[in-house]
Structure formats: structure tokens, C-alpha cells
Amino acid sequence: MKVVGVVGLGAMGSGIAQLALEAGFDVVGHEVELARGEQARDRIGHFLTRKVEKGTMEQSARDDAVGRLRLTTELADLAGCDVVIEAAFEDLAVKHELFRALEASVRSDAILVTNTSALSVTEIASVLDRPERAVGMHFFNPAPLMPLVEIVRAERTADDVFEAAYELGRKLGKTPIRCSDTPGFVVNRVLIPLLNDCVRVLDETGVSPEDLDAGMQHGAGWPMGPCALLDLVGADVHVHASEALYEKLREPRMAPPPRLVRMLKAGKLGRKTGEGFYTY
Ligand code: CAA
């Protein structure tokens, strides 16, 4: 594999593109508007510059990496990619349209990857003529910093495609784990109800977000508290993932807590809107 396509250059897509550039791949980044693609390039450039400033990357390597990112608004420009990783909006209809269009644009041997966190990879791949070429690679937020990637085998994923995705995860410097296409895969199956419990505890006990976060950081060894983590992930992303899990598993703990739904409706999504449990 030499050329990686990334479709959707939001927080996850730009992080995945950054990893691919750092690993030496040529990257074609697709966004619906060029300005959004340019924002992603600036973001990647910023984080790589920080690495240079901290002495963990040479300036020439930084410039070379940023120079290997080509931006486009045309899916046809992904034709030369060996693998395309889709990190678009978490909506089945959007992913279906995208996968259909991608299959028409890319080479017949190119692998199609979805970074979905809560939808079924099997369902996403069901619109393809050749669903065996599709696989899930679920990265964690922030993608450049979190070591894990879940490699998700859909019902019809071919063995060689699954192993190629696993190998790609390793080339991107991640610790890959092999998962089946079950709701929430492995980590979100555990983490989503756990974070929902944390939010319910806020209301049940009257503890403040600051104290709950301090409790989980200093009493349970979490790298950041649950409220800070929800602000990082975004109430929109978390509520959507909770609803998707609840729909499939019908366990009350999977359903999004009313407090988070209220925050979502009020536009208090977390870091991305400047206000969530905390203000930024
Ligand atoms: N992209 C690239 N680089 C980044 C970055 C980003 N988004 N954010 C920070 N960095 C770089 C910065 O350059 C930063 O250095 P400077 O501040 O000097 O510029 C450097 O990384 C280190 O950043 P931090 O000091 O913030 O790092 P930290 O040691 O405090 O760790 C953390 C940050 C890795 C996020 C850590 O707090 C952590 O592990 N938190 C838990 C995160 C987690 O659980 N994520 C999973 C979310 S759930 C999910 O993703 C699943 C889903 O489907 C929704």
C-alpha cells in the first residue's frame, strides 16, 4: 500500500490522515468544501510543527509529510488509492451513498474502510457489489494520540482484506485488535454505558463535574475525567452512538441520559462549540 484516501477531514479524518502522512503514505484527503480540507491541513501542520518544536520530528520530515497531502472535493480523485478510509458523518444513508460512489471511483482491488464507531460495518457494506472488500477500522479520539484501532470484520469481509487492514493499523503505529461486527465492537460496548452511568451519577448524587472528574482520575486512574472526555468526544457523537447501541441492545444503560440530550439540544456539544460540562 502506498496511497491512502481519507474521506471526511473532521476531527477523526484529519487525525487519521496525519497518521498516514507520518507513516510515509501519500494521502488524498476528500472534503465537500476545499476550505474544510484546508482547515484540516492547517490542523495537521500545527500538530506536526509542535512535534518539531518538541524535538520529536525533523523540520524536513514535517514538510515532507504535509507535502504528501493532496486535497480534493472530487471522489474521482481517489481513483489511485490502494485503500480509502471513510470518516464521514455517522449516518447510514450518508455512508451508503458514499460507499456506492467510492466503489464506482476506486480500483477493483482497493480496500474500502469505514471508521464508524456505532453503525454496523455489515450494513454499511451491504450496498457494495463486492462487500468482501469492506472492513472497519475504528480509531479513537484523538486519533494521533490514542494507541488503539479496532479492526472490524463484517459478515462478508474477505480474510485478506481483514489482515491487510490489521497490517495497515500496525503501519500507522497503532495497536490493532481483531473484532467482530457486534454493536459498539469492544471498547464502545463497555465505554458508552460507563460514560452514561457517570452522567447519571452527576444528577443522582449532586456531585459537580469537577469533583466527578477528579474522582475518576485520582480514584480509578482514568487519564481524564468522564465529563472532560465527553466534552472531547462531543455530546452529538456520544448521544448518537448511545442511541445506536440502545436501538440494537435495548439495555437501559445504553440509552443517552436526559442531561446529555438536553446539552445536545442546547448546542453545548463540548470543546467543538466552546461549551459542554466545561467552557473552553
Ligand atoms: N491531534 C494531534 N495531536 C494532538 C492532538 C490531536 N487532536 N491533541 C493534542 N495533540 C498533541 C499536541 O501537540 C500536544 O502537545 P502540546 O500541547 O505540547 O502541543 C500533545 O499531543 C500532547 O497533548 P496533551 O498534553 O493534551 O496529552 P496528554 O498526555 O494530556 O494526553 C490524551 C491527552 C491522550 C487525550 C489523554 O488525556 C487520554 O488518553 N485521554 C482519554 C481519551 C480517550 O479515552 N479517548 C477515547 C474517546 S472514545 C472514542 O474515541 C470512541 C468513539 O467512538 C467516540
Short mmCIF file of C-alpha atoms and ligand atoms in Angstrom, two decimals:
data_model
loop_
_atom_site.label_atom_id
_atom_site.label_comp_id
_atom_site.label_asym_id
_atom_site.label_seq_id
_atom_site.Cartn_x
_atom_site.Cartn_y
_atom_site.Cartn_z
CA MET A 1 0.00 0.00 0.00
CA LYS A 2 1.29 3.43 -0.95
CA VAL A 3 -1.65 5.75 -1.35
CA VAL A 4 -4.32 6.20 1.33
CA GLY A 5 -7.54 8.11 0.71
CA VAL A 6 -9.39 9.71 3.61
CA VAL A 7 -12.96 10.86 3.09
CA GLY A 8 -14.13 13.44 5.63
CA LEU A 9 -11.43 15.56 7.26
CA GLY A 10 -13.10 16.44 10.55
CA ALA A 11 -11.50 15.66 13.91
CA MET A 12 -11.23 11.92 13.18
CA GLY A 13 -10.44 12.09 9.46
CA SER A 14 -7.72 14.72 9.85
CA GLY A 15 -6.19 12.67 12.69
CA ILE A 16 -6.20 9.54 10.52
CA ALA A 17 -4.72 11.49 7.59
CA GLN A 18 -2.00 12.79 9.94
CA LEU A 19 -1.13 9.23 10.99
CA ALA A 20 -0.91 8.09 7.36
CA LEU A 21 1.32 11.05 6.43
CA GLU A 22 3.58 10.39 9.42
CA ALA A 23 3.80 6.72 8.38
CA GLY A 24 5.08 7.78 4.93
CA PHE A 25 1.96 7.25 2.80
CA ASP A 26 0.77 9.61 0.11
CA VAL A 27 -2.65 10.82 1.24
CA VAL A 28 -5.58 12.06 -0.82
CA GLY A 29 -7.95 13.88 1.53
CA HIS A 30 -11.54 14.44 0.42
CA GLU A 31 -13.86 17.09 1.83
CA VAL A 32 -17.11 18.54 0.50
CA GLU A 33 -15.63 22.05 0.52
CA LEU A 34 -12.00 22.88 -0.13
CA ALA A 35 -11.96 25.34 2.78
CA ARG A 36 -12.69 22.47 5.20
CA GLY A 37 -9.86 20.46 3.67
CA GLU A 38 -7.54 23.42 4.11
CA GLN A 39 -8.55 23.70 7.78
CA ALA A 40 -7.60 20.05 8.21
CA ARG A 41 -4.23 20.64 6.52
CA ASP A 42 -3.60 23.56 8.90
CA ARG A 43 -4.52 21.41 11.88
CA ILE A 44 -2.17 18.61 10.77
CA GLY A 45 0.56 21.17 10.04
CA HIS A 46 0.08 22.64 13.52
CA PHE A 47 0.41 19.31 15.36
CA LEU A 48 3.47 18.31 13.30
CA THR A 49 5.06 21.71 13.95
CA ARG A 50 4.58 21.08 17.68
CA LYS A 51 6.47 17.82 17.23
CA VAL A 52 9.34 19.71 15.56
CA GLU A 53 9.34 22.27 18.38
CA LYS A 54 9.47 19.46 20.94
CA GLY A 55 12.33 17.75 19.07
CA THR A 56 10.44 14.56 18.16
CA MET A 57 10.35 15.28 14.42
CA GLU A 58 12.78 16.88 11.94
CA GLN A 59 11.58 20.02 10.14
CA SER A 60 12.31 18.32 6.78
CA ALA A 61 10.19 15.28 7.77
CA ARG A 62 7.37 17.61 8.79
CA ASP A 63 7.48 19.48 5.49
CA ASP A 64 7.70 16.23 3.53
CA ALA A 65 4.66 14.82 5.39
CA VAL A 66 2.50 17.91 4.86
CA GLY A 67 3.62 17.96 1.19
CA ARG A 68 2.30 14.42 0.66
CA LEU A 69 -1.29 15.52 1.45
CA ARG A 70 -3.36 16.24 -1.64
CA LEU A 71 -6.79 17.78 -1.07
CA THR A 72 -9.80 17.28 -3.29
CA THR A 73 -13.56 17.73 -3.40
CA GLU A 74 -13.96 15.08 -6.14
CA LEU A 75 -14.33 11.41 -5.23
CA ALA A 76 -12.95 10.57 -8.69
CA ASP A 77 -9.55 11.83 -7.45
CA LEU A 78 -9.41 8.81 -5.12
CA ALA A 79 -9.03 6.52 -8.15
CA GLY A 80 -5.32 5.88 -7.48
CA CYS A 81 -5.76 4.91 -3.82
CA ASP A 82 -4.90 1.44 -2.51
CA VAL A 83 -7.21 1.96 0.44
CA VAL A 84 -9.86 4.57 1.23
CA ILE A 85 -10.82 5.27 4.84
CA GLU A 86 -14.23 6.85 5.24
CA ALA A 87 -14.61 9.14 8.27
CA ALA A 88 -17.77 10.95 7.23
CA PHE A 89 -20.85 11.87 9.26
CA GLU A 90 -22.31 8.94 11.25
CA ASP A 91 -25.46 8.42 9.24
CA LEU A 92 -26.21 5.17 7.43
CA ALA A 93 -27.75 6.89 4.39
CA VAL A 94 -24.69 9.16 4.04
CA LYS A 95 -22.32 6.19 4.32
CA HIS A 96 -24.36 4.17 1.80
CA GLU A 97 -24.24 6.94 -0.77
CA LEU A 98 -20.53 7.37 -0.18
CA PHE A 99 -19.68 3.67 -0.41
CA ARG A 100 -21.67 3.33 -3.64
CA ALA A 101 -19.84 6.33 -5.12
CA LEU A 102 -16.48 5.10 -3.87
CA GLU A 103 -16.96 1.67 -5.42
CA ALA A 104 -17.59 3.38 -8.74
CA SER A 105 -14.46 5.56 -8.38
CA VAL A 106 -11.69 3.35 -6.99
CA ARG A 107 -9.72 0.44 -8.46
CA SER A 108 -11.33 -3.00 -8.20
CA ASP A 109 -8.65 -4.19 -5.75
CA ALA A 110 -8.81 -1.13 -3.48
CA ILE A 111 -9.93 -1.73 0.11
CA LEU A 112 -12.83 0.31 1.48
CA VAL A 113 -12.63 1.10 5.18
CA THR A 114 -15.20 2.72 7.44
CA ASN A 115 -14.21 4.41 10.70
CA THR A 116 -17.75 4.10 12.04
CA SER A 117 -17.99 3.87 15.82
CA ALA A 118 -21.59 2.79 16.26
CA LEU A 119 -23.08 1.68 12.95
CA SER A 120 -22.85 -1.85 11.60
CA VAL A 121 -19.99 -2.34 9.12
CA THR A 122 -22.00 -5.15 7.52
CA GLU A 123 -24.93 -2.79 6.94
CA ILE A 124 -22.67 -0.05 5.55
CA ALA A 125 -21.02 -2.55 3.16
CA SER A 126 -24.35 -4.05 2.08
CA VAL A 127 -24.72 -1.55 -0.79
CA LEU A 128 -21.46 -2.65 -2.44
CA ASP A 129 -21.31 -5.02 -5.41
CA ARG A 130 -18.31 -6.56 -3.64
CA PRO A 131 -18.89 -6.23 0.12
CA GLU A 132 -15.91 -8.54 0.76
CA ARG A 133 -13.61 -5.57 0.08
CA ALA A 134 -15.02 -3.61 3.06
CA VAL A 135 -13.72 -3.63 6.62
CA GLY A 136 -14.00 -1.45 9.73
CA MET A 137 -11.06 0.40 11.30
CA HIS A 138 -12.32 2.17 14.39
CA PHE A 139 -9.84 4.78 15.62
CA PHE A 140 -10.21 6.58 18.94
CA ASN A 141 -10.30 10.29 19.60
CA PRO A 142 -7.77 11.94 19.35
CA ALA A 143 -6.62 9.52 16.65
CA PRO A 144 -2.95 10.63 16.58
CA LEU A 145 -2.61 10.06 20.34
CA MET A 146 -4.79 7.04 21.16
CA PRO A 147 -2.87 3.80 20.52
CA LEU A 148 -5.83 1.53 19.75
CA VAL A 149 -7.52 0.71 16.48
CA GLU A 150 -10.31 -1.88 16.35
CA ILE A 151 -10.22 -3.91 13.13
CA VAL A 152 -13.81 -4.93 12.48
CA ARG A 153 -14.66 -7.96 10.39
CA ALA A 154 -18.05 -7.54 8.74
CA GLU A 155 -20.16 -10.54 7.78
CA ARG A 156 -18.65 -10.72 4.29
CA THR A 157 -15.17 -9.20 4.78
CA ALA A 158 -12.57 -11.29 2.89
CA ASP A 159 -9.74 -12.75 5.02
CA ASP A 160 -7.00 -10.97 3.04
CA VAL A 161 -8.82 -7.63 3.37
CA PHE A 162 -9.16 -8.11 7.13
CA GLU A 163 -5.47 -8.94 7.51
CA ALA A 164 -4.45 -6.03 5.24
CA ALA A 165 -6.42 -3.67 7.50
CA TYR A 166 -4.75 -5.17 10.57
CA GLU A 167 -1.33 -4.65 8.95
CA LEU A 168 -2.27 -1.08 7.97
CA GLY A 169 -3.19 -0.40 11.61
CA ARG A 170 0.30 -1.54 12.62
CA LYS A 171 1.95 0.56 9.90
CA LEU A 172 0.06 3.57 11.25
CA GLY A 173 1.77 2.92 14.59
CA LYS A 174 -1.34 1.60 16.32
CA THR A 175 -2.11 -1.44 18.46
CA PRO A 176 -4.77 -3.22 16.38
CA ILE A 177 -7.24 -5.69 17.88
CA ARG A 178 -9.46 -8.09 15.92
CA CYS A 179 -13.19 -7.53 16.46
CA SER A 180 -16.48 -8.79 15.11
CA ASP A 181 -19.22 -6.51 13.85
CA THR A 182 -21.18 -6.50 17.12
CA PRO A 183 -22.84 -3.31 18.48
CA GLY A 184 -20.15 -0.93 19.80
CA PHE A 185 -17.49 -3.51 18.82
CA VAL A 186 -15.41 -3.94 22.01
CA VAL A 187 -14.44 -0.61 23.59
CA ASN A 188 -17.63 1.39 22.98
CA ARG A 189 -19.72 -1.59 24.17
CA VAL A 190 -18.04 -1.02 27.54
CA LEU A 191 -17.27 2.72 27.46
CA ILE A 192 -20.61 4.13 26.31
CA PRO A 193 -22.76 2.69 29.13
CA LEU A 194 -19.97 3.55 31.56
CA LEU A 195 -19.95 7.21 30.49
CA ASN A 196 -23.76 7.23 30.61
CA ASP A 197 -23.56 5.94 34.21
CA CYS A 198 -21.13 8.76 35.02
CA VAL A 199 -23.59 11.38 33.73
CA ARG A 200 -26.47 9.80 35.68
CA VAL A 201 -24.30 9.87 38.81
CA LEU A 202 -24.00 13.65 38.42
CA ASP A 203 -27.77 14.01 38.83
CA GLU A 204 -28.23 11.21 41.38
CA THR A 205 -25.54 12.41 43.77
CA GLY A 206 -25.34 16.14 43.04
CA VAL A 207 -21.55 15.82 42.62
CA SER A 208 -20.02 18.53 40.40
CA PRO A 209 -18.39 17.65 37.05
CA GLU A 210 -15.06 18.83 38.50
CA ASP A 211 -15.34 16.52 41.52
CA LEU A 212 -16.58 13.55 39.48
CA ASP A 213 -13.66 14.03 37.08
CA ALA A 214 -11.18 14.32 39.94
CA GLY A 215 -12.73 11.20 41.49
CA MET A 216 -12.33 9.06 38.37
CA GLN A 217 -8.86 10.42 37.60
CA HIS A 218 -7.41 10.03 41.06
CA GLY A 219 -9.52 7.13 42.33
CA ALA A 220 -9.76 4.99 39.21
CA GLY A 221 -6.68 6.02 37.24
CA TRP A 222 -8.52 7.46 34.22
CA PRO A 223 -6.25 9.71 32.11
CA MET A 224 -9.03 12.31 32.02
CA GLY A 225 -12.35 12.51 33.85
CA PRO A 226 -15.63 11.39 32.21
CA CYS A 227 -17.01 14.92 31.79
CA ALA A 228 -13.78 16.15 30.18
CA LEU A 229 -13.81 13.05 27.96
CA LEU A 230 -17.43 13.65 26.91
CA ASP A 231 -16.51 17.25 26.07
CA LEU A 232 -13.65 15.92 23.94
CA VAL A 233 -15.80 13.32 22.14
CA GLY A 234 -18.75 15.73 21.73
CA ALA A 235 -22.32 15.34 23.05
CA ASP A 236 -23.53 14.93 19.45
CA VAL A 237 -21.21 12.00 18.74
CA HIS A 238 -21.81 10.36 22.11
CA VAL A 239 -25.62 10.69 22.08
CA HIS A 240 -25.76 9.33 18.55
CA ALA A 241 -23.57 6.35 19.46
CA SER A 242 -25.64 5.72 22.61
CA GLU A 243 -28.87 5.75 20.64
CA ALA A 244 -27.42 3.35 18.07
CA LEU A 245 -26.35 0.93 20.81
CA TYR A 246 -29.66 1.24 22.63
CA GLU A 247 -31.57 0.56 19.44
CA LYS A 248 -29.64 -2.67 18.96
CA LEU A 249 -29.22 -3.94 22.53
CA ARG A 250 -32.25 -2.44 24.34
CA GLU A 251 -30.32 -2.19 27.60
CA PRO A 252 -31.44 0.91 29.58
CA ARG A 253 -27.81 1.85 30.39
CA MET A 254 -27.13 2.26 26.67
CA ALA A 255 -29.77 4.98 26.25
CA PRO A 256 -28.37 8.52 26.38
CA PRO A 257 -29.02 10.23 29.76
CA PRO A 258 -31.56 13.10 29.56
CA ARG A 259 -28.93 15.58 30.75
CA LEU A 260 -26.74 14.85 27.72
CA VAL A 261 -29.70 15.05 25.37
CA ARG A 262 -30.56 18.48 26.82
CA MET A 263 -26.95 19.60 26.31
CA LEU A 264 -27.11 18.40 22.71
CA LYS A 265 -30.35 20.31 22.05
CA ALA A 266 -28.84 23.44 23.58
CA GLY A 267 -25.79 23.18 21.33
CA LYS A 268 -23.49 22.51 24.31
CA LEU A 269 -21.51 19.87 22.47
CA GLY A 270 -18.23 20.28 24.33
CA ARG A 271 -14.91 21.56 23.02
CA LYS A 272 -16.15 21.97 19.45
CA THR A 273 -18.77 24.57 20.46
CA GLY A 274 -16.78 26.09 23.33
CA GLU A 275 -19.17 24.83 25.99
CA GLY A 276 -20.14 21.45 27.40
CA PHE A 277 -19.67 20.40 31.01
CA TYR A 278 -16.87 22.99 30.96
CA THR A 279 -16.30 26.19 28.99
CA TYR A 280 -13.35 26.44 26.58
N1 CAA B 1 -4.25 15.56 17.25
C1 CAA B 1 -2.92 15.50 17.13
N2 CAA B 1 -2.07 15.84 18.10
C2 CAA B 1 -2.61 16.27 19.24
C3 CAA B 1 -3.99 16.35 19.43
C4 CAA B 1 -4.82 15.97 18.37
N3 CAA B 1 -6.16 16.01 18.46
N4 CAA B 1 -4.22 16.80 20.65
C5 CAA B 1 -3.02 17.01 21.21
N5 CAA B 1 -2.06 16.69 20.35
C6 CAA B 1 -0.63 16.72 20.54
C7 CAA B 1 -0.29 18.14 20.93
O1 CAA B 1 0.75 18.63 20.12
C8 CAA B 1 0.15 18.02 22.38
O2 CAA B 1 1.30 18.69 22.71
P1 CAA B 1 1.31 20.29 23.02
O3 CAA B 1 0.20 20.57 23.99
O4 CAA B 1 2.65 20.46 23.60
O5 CAA B 1 1.11 20.96 21.71
C9 CAA B 1 0.48 16.54 22.54
O6 CAA B 1 -0.29 15.85 21.59
C10 CAA B 1 0.16 16.02 23.90
O7 CAA B 1 -1.12 16.51 24.28
P2 CAA B 1 -1.61 16.52 25.75
O8 CAA B 1 -0.61 17.15 26.64
O9 CAA B 1 -3.02 17.01 25.76
O10 CAA B 1 -1.55 14.95 26.04
P3 CAA B 1 -1.88 14.21 27.34
O11 CAA B 1 -0.68 13.50 27.77
O12 CAA B 1 -2.59 15.10 28.31
O13 CAA B 1 -2.92 13.11 26.79
C11 CAA B 1 -4.91 12.28 25.91
C12 CAA B 1 -4.06 13.52 26.12
C13 CAA B 1 -4.19 11.26 25.05
C14 CAA B 1 -6.17 12.76 25.17
C15 CAA B 1 -5.24 11.63 27.30
O14 CAA B 1 -5.82 12.58 28.14
C16 CAA B 1 -6.17 10.47 27.16
O15 CAA B 1 -5.77 9.34 26.89
N6 CAA B 1 -7.49 10.72 27.36
C17 CAA B 1 -8.51 9.71 27.16
C18 CAA B 1 -9.01 9.83 25.75
C19 CAA B 1 -10.00 8.74 25.40
O16 CAA B 1 -10.43 7.96 26.23
N7 CAA B 1 -10.37 8.70 24.14
C20 CAA B 1 -11.36 7.78 23.65
C21 CAA B 1 -12.60 8.53 23.41
S1 CAA B 1 -13.92 7.43 22.98
C22 CAA B 1 -13.75 7.26 21.35
O17 CAA B 1 -12.99 7.86 20.67
C23 CAA B 1 -14.66 6.23 20.77
C24 CAA B 1 -15.73 6.76 19.94
O18 CAA B 1 -16.12 6.07 19.06
C25 CAA B 1 -16.43 8.05 20.23
#
